[in-house]
């Protein structure tokens, strides 16, 4: 809390330290939908990691002229569009936190809805980035949402924070890239 103002100022002025995003997959340059786990277990530094990643990804997307949507999720969801240069929206995204349980299938379903809406406006080739610190037991809803995403040509990227997602889990098995932090 003491450093929040300093950190937010550094983020807004583009002076915050960030981690590089690496990968060997071809970039699609379509919309970016970030699904941010905001369950109770994501409090403190896990939430900070997730939000810092979302800010960094948004900056890269804006530089590439890609629209950005954020799906805040726990056992409910809140959708937020972030536009280039909208510092207030970025700050709202950073400060937002739902608490509660984890419903990854729900989050992926909402992310796919966002992709569909963007595709109707001619913005195709989307990427969904799922950021989570856990798994839930509803693999059927995850599988259904992922199949719908794949049918739309969406690539799923999964970032696991301080957890190991089993190789058999659809959020790992069907991901274009899986990373554990």
PDB file of C-alpha atoms in Angstrom:
ATOM      1  CA  UNK A   1       0.000   0.000   0.000  1.00  0.00           C
ATOM      2  CA  UNK A   2       2.846   2.408   0.768  1.00  0.00           C
ATOM      3  CA  UNK A   3       4.412   1.918  -2.665  1.00  0.00           C
ATOM      4  CA  UNK A   4       1.169   1.675  -4.670  1.00  0.00           C
ATOM      5  CA  UNK A   5       1.255   5.303  -5.815  1.00  0.00           C
ATOM      6  CA  UNK A   6       4.896   5.008  -6.857  1.00  0.00           C
ATOM      7  CA  UNK A   7       4.265   1.774  -8.766  1.00  0.00           C
ATOM      8  CA  UNK A   8       1.157   3.146 -10.478  1.00  0.00           C
ATOM      9  CA  UNK A   9       3.057   6.279 -11.491  1.00  0.00           C
ATOM     10  CA  UNK A  10       5.876   4.150 -12.960  1.00  0.00           C
ATOM     11  CA  UNK A  11       3.369   2.034 -14.877  1.00  0.00           C
ATOM     12  CA  UNK A  12       1.597   5.105 -16.222  1.00  0.00           C
ATOM     13  CA  UNK A  13       4.882   6.739 -17.256  1.00  0.00           C
ATOM     14  CA  UNK A  14       6.181   3.480 -18.776  1.00  0.00           C
ATOM     15  CA  UNK A  15       9.135   3.250 -16.378  1.00  0.00           C
ATOM     16  CA  UNK A  16       8.034   0.119 -14.469  1.00  0.00           C
ATOM     17  CA  UNK A  17      10.261  -2.954 -14.658  1.00  0.00           C
ATOM     18  CA  UNK A  18       8.682  -5.665 -16.791  1.00  0.00           C
ATOM     19  CA  UNK A  19       9.441  -9.196 -17.829  1.00  0.00           C
ATOM     20  CA  UNK A  20      10.007  -9.950 -21.492  1.00  0.00           C
ATOM     21  CA  UNK A  21       7.472 -12.094 -23.292  1.00  0.00           C
ATOM     22  CA  UNK A  22       9.134 -14.762 -25.440  1.00  0.00           C
ATOM     23  CA  UNK A  23       7.863 -17.410 -27.782  1.00  0.00           C
ATOM     24  CA  UNK A  24       8.418 -18.958 -31.165  1.00  0.00           C
ATOM     25  CA  UNK A  25       4.808 -19.018 -32.357  1.00  0.00           C
ATOM     26  CA  UNK A  26       3.714 -16.776 -35.199  1.00  0.00           C
ATOM     27  CA  UNK A  27       1.896 -13.645 -34.029  1.00  0.00           C
ATOM     28  CA  UNK A  28      -1.677 -13.308 -35.215  1.00  0.00           C
ATOM     29  CA  UNK A  29      -1.992  -9.548 -34.600  1.00  0.00           C
ATOM     30  CA  UNK A  30      -5.682  -9.942 -33.766  1.00  0.00           C
ATOM     31  CA  UNK A  31      -7.500  -8.925 -30.578  1.00  0.00           C
ATOM     32  CA  UNK A  32      -6.055  -9.830 -27.194  1.00  0.00           C
ATOM     33  CA  UNK A  33      -8.348 -11.092 -24.431  1.00  0.00           C
ATOM     34  CA  UNK A  34      -6.714 -11.514 -21.025  1.00  0.00           C
ATOM     35  CA  UNK A  35      -8.584 -13.672 -18.485  1.00  0.00           C
ATOM     36  CA  UNK A  36      -7.322 -12.666 -15.037  1.00  0.00           C
ATOM     37  CA  UNK A  37      -7.929 -14.989 -12.090  1.00  0.00           C
ATOM     38  CA  UNK A  38      -9.159 -12.868  -9.190  1.00  0.00           C
ATOM     39  CA  UNK A  39     -10.070 -15.696  -6.822  1.00  0.00           C
ATOM     40  CA  UNK A  40      -9.239 -15.329  -3.134  1.00  0.00           C
ATOM     41  CA  UNK A  41      -5.973 -17.268  -3.539  1.00  0.00           C
ATOM     42  CA  UNK A  42      -4.726 -14.642  -6.010  1.00  0.00           C
ATOM     43  CA  UNK A  43      -4.388 -11.993  -3.299  1.00  0.00           C
ATOM     44  CA  UNK A  44      -1.165 -10.046  -2.692  1.00  0.00           C
ATOM     45  CA  UNK A  45       1.838 -10.750  -4.902  1.00  0.00           C
ATOM     46  CA  UNK A  46       0.067 -13.248  -7.174  1.00  0.00           C
ATOM     47  CA  UNK A  47      -2.435 -10.551  -8.074  1.00  0.00           C
ATOM     48  CA  UNK A  48       0.421  -8.090  -8.571  1.00  0.00           C
ATOM     49  CA  UNK A  49       2.148 -10.523 -10.972  1.00  0.00           C
ATOM     50  CA  UNK A  50      -1.067 -11.087 -12.906  1.00  0.00           C
ATOM     51  CA  UNK A  51      -1.855  -7.386 -13.191  1.00  0.00           C
ATOM     52  CA  UNK A  52       1.721  -6.500 -14.154  1.00  0.00           C
ATOM     53  CA  UNK A  53       1.569  -9.132 -16.894  1.00  0.00           C
ATOM     54  CA  UNK A  54      -1.763  -7.728 -18.108  1.00  0.00           C
ATOM     55  CA  UNK A  55      -0.333  -4.198 -18.247  1.00  0.00           C
ATOM     56  CA  UNK A  56       2.747  -5.384 -20.151  1.00  0.00           C
ATOM     57  CA  UNK A  57       0.660  -7.424 -22.584  1.00  0.00           C
ATOM     58  CA  UNK A  58      -1.692  -4.477 -23.118  1.00  0.00           C
ATOM     59  CA  UNK A  59       1.214  -2.199 -23.965  1.00  0.00           C
ATOM     60  CA  UNK A  60       2.558  -4.647 -26.529  1.00  0.00           C
ATOM     61  CA  UNK A  61      -0.938  -5.058 -27.997  1.00  0.00           C
ATOM     62  CA  UNK A  62      -1.425  -1.290 -28.242  1.00  0.00           C
ATOM     63  CA  UNK A  63       1.936  -0.901 -29.980  1.00  0.00           C
ATOM     64  CA  UNK A  64       0.734  -3.520 -32.471  1.00  0.00           C
ATOM     65  CA  UNK A  65      -2.660  -1.772 -32.869  1.00  0.00           C
ATOM     66  CA  UNK A  66      -4.514  -4.713 -31.302  1.00  0.00           C
ATOM     67  CA  UNK A  67      -7.700  -4.225 -29.247  1.00  0.00           C
ATOM     68  CA  UNK A  68      -7.507  -5.437 -25.634  1.00  0.00           C
ATOM     69  CA  UNK A  69     -10.231  -6.899 -23.430  1.00  0.00           C
ATOM     70  CA  UNK A  70      -9.812  -8.073 -19.850  1.00  0.00           C
ATOM     71  CA  UNK A  71     -12.058 -10.673 -18.238  1.00  0.00           C
ATOM     72  CA  UNK A  72     -11.734 -10.447 -14.458  1.00  0.00           C
ATOM     73  CA  UNK A  73     -12.952 -13.752 -13.030  1.00  0.00           C
ATOM     74  CA  UNK A  74     -13.498 -15.838  -9.934  1.00  0.00           C
ATOM     75  CA  UNK A  75     -16.915 -17.547  -9.743  1.00  0.00           C
ATOM     76  CA  UNK A  76     -18.317 -14.510 -11.567  1.00  0.00           C
ATOM     77  CA  UNK A  77     -16.887 -12.315 -14.297  1.00  0.00           C
ATOM     78  CA  UNK A  78     -16.486  -8.644 -15.113  1.00  0.00           C
ATOM     79  CA  UNK A  79     -15.500  -7.599 -18.621  1.00  0.00           C
ATOM     80  CA  UNK A  80     -13.405  -4.498 -19.275  1.00  0.00           C
ATOM     81  CA  UNK A  81     -12.197  -3.066 -22.580  1.00  0.00           C
ATOM     82  CA  UNK A  82      -8.947  -1.138 -22.390  1.00  0.00           C
ATOM     83  CA  UNK A  83      -8.192   1.420 -25.064  1.00  0.00           C
ATOM     84  CA  UNK A  84      -4.741   2.759 -25.949  1.00  0.00           C
ATOM     85  CA  UNK A  85      -3.799   5.718 -23.783  1.00  0.00           C
ATOM     86  CA  UNK A  86      -6.669   5.191 -21.321  1.00  0.00           C
ATOM     87  CA  UNK A  87      -4.644   5.329 -18.112  1.00  0.00           C
ATOM     88  CA  UNK A  88      -7.794   5.417 -15.977  1.00  0.00           C
ATOM     89  CA  UNK A  89      -8.958   2.095 -17.459  1.00  0.00           C
ATOM     90  CA  UNK A  90      -5.547   0.557 -16.765  1.00  0.00           C
ATOM     91  CA  UNK A  91      -5.696   1.770 -13.164  1.00  0.00           C
ATOM     92  CA  UNK A  92      -9.238   0.365 -12.769  1.00  0.00           C
ATOM     93  CA  UNK A  93      -7.996  -2.971 -14.111  1.00  0.00           C
ATOM     94  CA  UNK A  94      -5.075  -2.999 -11.657  1.00  0.00           C
ATOM     95  CA  UNK A  95      -7.253  -2.110  -8.674  1.00  0.00           C
ATOM     96  CA  UNK A  96     -10.118  -4.490  -9.511  1.00  0.00           C
ATOM     97  CA  UNK A  97     -10.389  -7.687  -7.463  1.00  0.00           C
ATOM     98  CA  UNK A  98     -13.357 -10.051  -7.158  1.00  0.00           C
ATOM     99  CA  UNK A  99     -12.324 -12.614  -4.527  1.00  0.00           C
ATOM    100  CA  UNK A 100     -14.158 -15.928  -4.189  1.00  0.00           C
ATOM    101  CA  UNK A 101     -13.571 -19.246  -5.950  1.00  0.00           C
ATOM    102  CA  UNK A 102     -12.189 -20.205  -9.351  1.00  0.00           C
ATOM    103  CA  UNK A 103     -14.328 -20.892 -12.443  1.00  0.00           C
ATOM    104  CA  UNK A 104     -11.955 -21.170 -15.392  1.00  0.00           C
ATOM    105  CA  UNK A 105     -14.579 -22.563 -17.787  1.00  0.00           C
ATOM    106  CA  UNK A 106     -16.812 -19.570 -17.079  1.00  0.00           C
ATOM    107  CA  UNK A 107     -13.926 -17.175 -17.716  1.00  0.00           C
ATOM    108  CA  UNK A 108     -12.987 -18.879 -20.978  1.00  0.00           C
ATOM    109  CA  UNK A 109     -16.634 -18.831 -22.079  1.00  0.00           C
ATOM    110  CA  UNK A 110     -16.833 -15.059 -21.506  1.00  0.00           C
ATOM    111  CA  UNK A 111     -13.476 -14.603 -23.273  1.00  0.00           C
ATOM    112  CA  UNK A 112     -14.826 -16.512 -26.287  1.00  0.00           C
ATOM    113  CA  UNK A 113     -17.921 -14.263 -26.279  1.00  0.00           C
ATOM    114  CA  UNK A 114     -15.612 -11.248 -26.430  1.00  0.00           C
ATOM    115  CA  UNK A 115     -13.722 -12.819 -29.339  1.00  0.00           C
ATOM    116  CA  UNK A 116     -17.035 -13.395 -31.176  1.00  0.00           C
ATOM    117  CA  UNK A 117     -18.065  -9.758 -30.670  1.00  0.00           C
ATOM    118  CA  UNK A 118     -14.698  -8.525 -31.929  1.00  0.00           C
ATOM    119  CA  UNK A 119     -14.868 -10.887 -34.919  1.00  0.00           C
ATOM    120  CA  UNK A 120     -18.277  -9.450 -35.837  1.00  0.00           C
ATOM    121  CA  UNK A 121     -16.531  -6.084 -36.098  1.00  0.00           C
ATOM    122  CA  UNK A 122     -13.941  -7.595 -38.440  1.00  0.00           C
ATOM    123  CA  UNK A 123     -11.199  -8.151 -35.861  1.00  0.00           C
ATOM    124  CA  UNK A 124     -10.094 -11.762 -36.224  1.00  0.00           C
ATOM    125  CA  UNK A 125      -7.076 -13.828 -35.216  1.00  0.00           C
ATOM    126  CA  UNK A 126      -7.542 -13.387 -31.465  1.00  0.00           C
ATOM    127  CA  UNK A 127      -5.390 -14.658 -28.632  1.00  0.00           C
ATOM    128  CA  UNK A 128      -6.789 -15.525 -25.207  1.00  0.00           C
ATOM    129  CA  UNK A 129      -4.297 -15.403 -22.349  1.00  0.00           C
ATOM    130  CA  UNK A 130      -5.465 -17.217 -19.229  1.00  0.00           C
ATOM    131  CA  UNK A 131      -3.671 -16.197 -16.030  1.00  0.00           C
ATOM    132  CA  UNK A 132      -4.415 -18.393 -12.995  1.00  0.00           C
ATOM    133  CA  UNK A 133      -2.939 -19.854  -9.837  1.00  0.00           C
ATOM    134  CA  UNK A 134      -5.023 -22.971  -9.784  1.00  0.00           C
ATOM    135  CA  UNK A 135      -7.354 -25.367 -11.441  1.00  0.00           C
ATOM    136  CA  UNK A 136     -10.999 -26.064 -10.834  1.00  0.00           C
ATOM    137  CA  UNK A 137     -12.789 -29.372 -11.154  1.00  0.00           C
ATOM    138  CA  UNK A 138     -15.023 -28.410 -14.074  1.00  0.00           C
ATOM    139  CA  UNK A 139     -12.899 -29.629 -16.961  1.00  0.00           C
ATOM    140  CA  UNK A 140     -16.012 -30.214 -19.105  1.00  0.00           C
ATOM    141  CA  UNK A 141     -16.822 -26.479 -19.259  1.00  0.00           C
ATOM    142  CA  UNK A 142     -13.151 -25.673 -19.895  1.00  0.00           C
ATOM    143  CA  UNK A 143     -13.038 -28.194 -22.741  1.00  0.00           C
ATOM    144  CA  UNK A 144     -16.270 -26.837 -24.271  1.00  0.00           C
ATOM    145  CA  UNK A 145     -15.029 -23.220 -24.183  1.00  0.00           C
ATOM    146  CA  UNK A 146     -11.616 -24.199 -25.561  1.00  0.00           C
ATOM    147  CA  UNK A 147     -13.192 -26.184 -28.424  1.00  0.00           C
ATOM    148  CA  UNK A 148     -15.353 -23.162 -29.269  1.00  0.00           C
ATOM    149  CA  UNK A 149     -12.271 -20.923 -29.182  1.00  0.00           C
ATOM    150  CA  UNK A 150     -10.269 -23.275 -31.403  1.00  0.00           C
ATOM    151  CA  UNK A 151     -13.149 -23.428 -33.889  1.00  0.00           C
ATOM    152  CA  UNK A 152     -12.884 -19.619 -34.154  1.00  0.00           C
ATOM    153  CA  UNK A 153      -9.128 -19.836 -34.811  1.00  0.00           C
ATOM    154  CA  UNK A 154      -8.230 -18.485 -31.372  1.00  0.00           C
ATOM    155  CA  UNK A 155      -4.944 -19.382 -29.724  1.00  0.00           C
ATOM    156  CA  UNK A 156      -4.977 -20.036 -25.971  1.00  0.00           C
ATOM    157  CA  UNK A 157      -1.983 -19.136 -23.837  1.00  0.00           C
ATOM    158  CA  UNK A 158      -1.938 -20.327 -20.222  1.00  0.00           C
ATOM    159  CA  UNK A 159       0.167 -18.711 -17.495  1.00  0.00           C
ATOM    160  CA  UNK A 160       0.171 -20.593 -14.184  1.00  0.00           C
ATOM    161  CA  UNK A 161       1.311 -18.603 -11.166  1.00  0.00           C
ATOM    162  CA  UNK A 162       2.794 -20.761  -8.398  1.00  0.00           C
ATOM    163  CA  UNK A 163       0.915 -23.872  -9.454  1.00  0.00           C
ATOM    164  CA  UNK A 164       1.446 -26.784 -11.779  1.00  0.00           C
ATOM    165  CA  UNK A 165      -1.419 -27.420 -14.160  1.00  0.00           C
ATOM    166  CA  UNK A 166      -1.580 -31.155 -14.951  1.00  0.00           C
ATOM    167  CA  UNK A 167      -0.618 -32.082 -18.521  1.00  0.00           C
ATOM    168  CA  UNK A 168      -4.034 -33.696 -18.970  1.00  0.00           C
ATOM    169  CA  UNK A 169      -5.887 -30.471 -18.151  1.00  0.00           C
ATOM    170  CA  UNK A 170      -7.431 -28.835 -21.238  1.00  0.00           C
ATOM    171  CA  UNK A 171      -6.011 -25.432 -20.258  1.00  0.00           C
ATOM    172  CA  UNK A 172      -2.547 -26.938 -20.616  1.00  0.00           C
ATOM    173  CA  UNK A 173      -3.031 -29.666 -23.222  1.00  0.00           C
ATOM    174  CA  UNK A 174      -4.784 -27.356 -25.717  1.00  0.00           C
ATOM    175  CA  UNK A 175      -2.719 -24.234 -25.048  1.00  0.00           C
ATOM    176  CA  UNK A 176      -0.460 -22.864 -27.769  1.00  0.00           C
ATOM    177  CA  UNK A 177       1.948 -22.095 -24.930  1.00  0.00           C
ATOM    178  CA  UNK A 178       1.960 -23.014 -21.236  1.00  0.00           C
ATOM    179  CA  UNK A 179       4.183 -21.158 -18.790  1.00  0.00           C
ATOM    180  CA  UNK A 180       4.593 -21.626 -15.062  1.00  0.00           C
ATOM    181  CA  UNK A 181       5.788 -18.700 -12.933  1.00  0.00           C
TER     182      UNK A 181
END
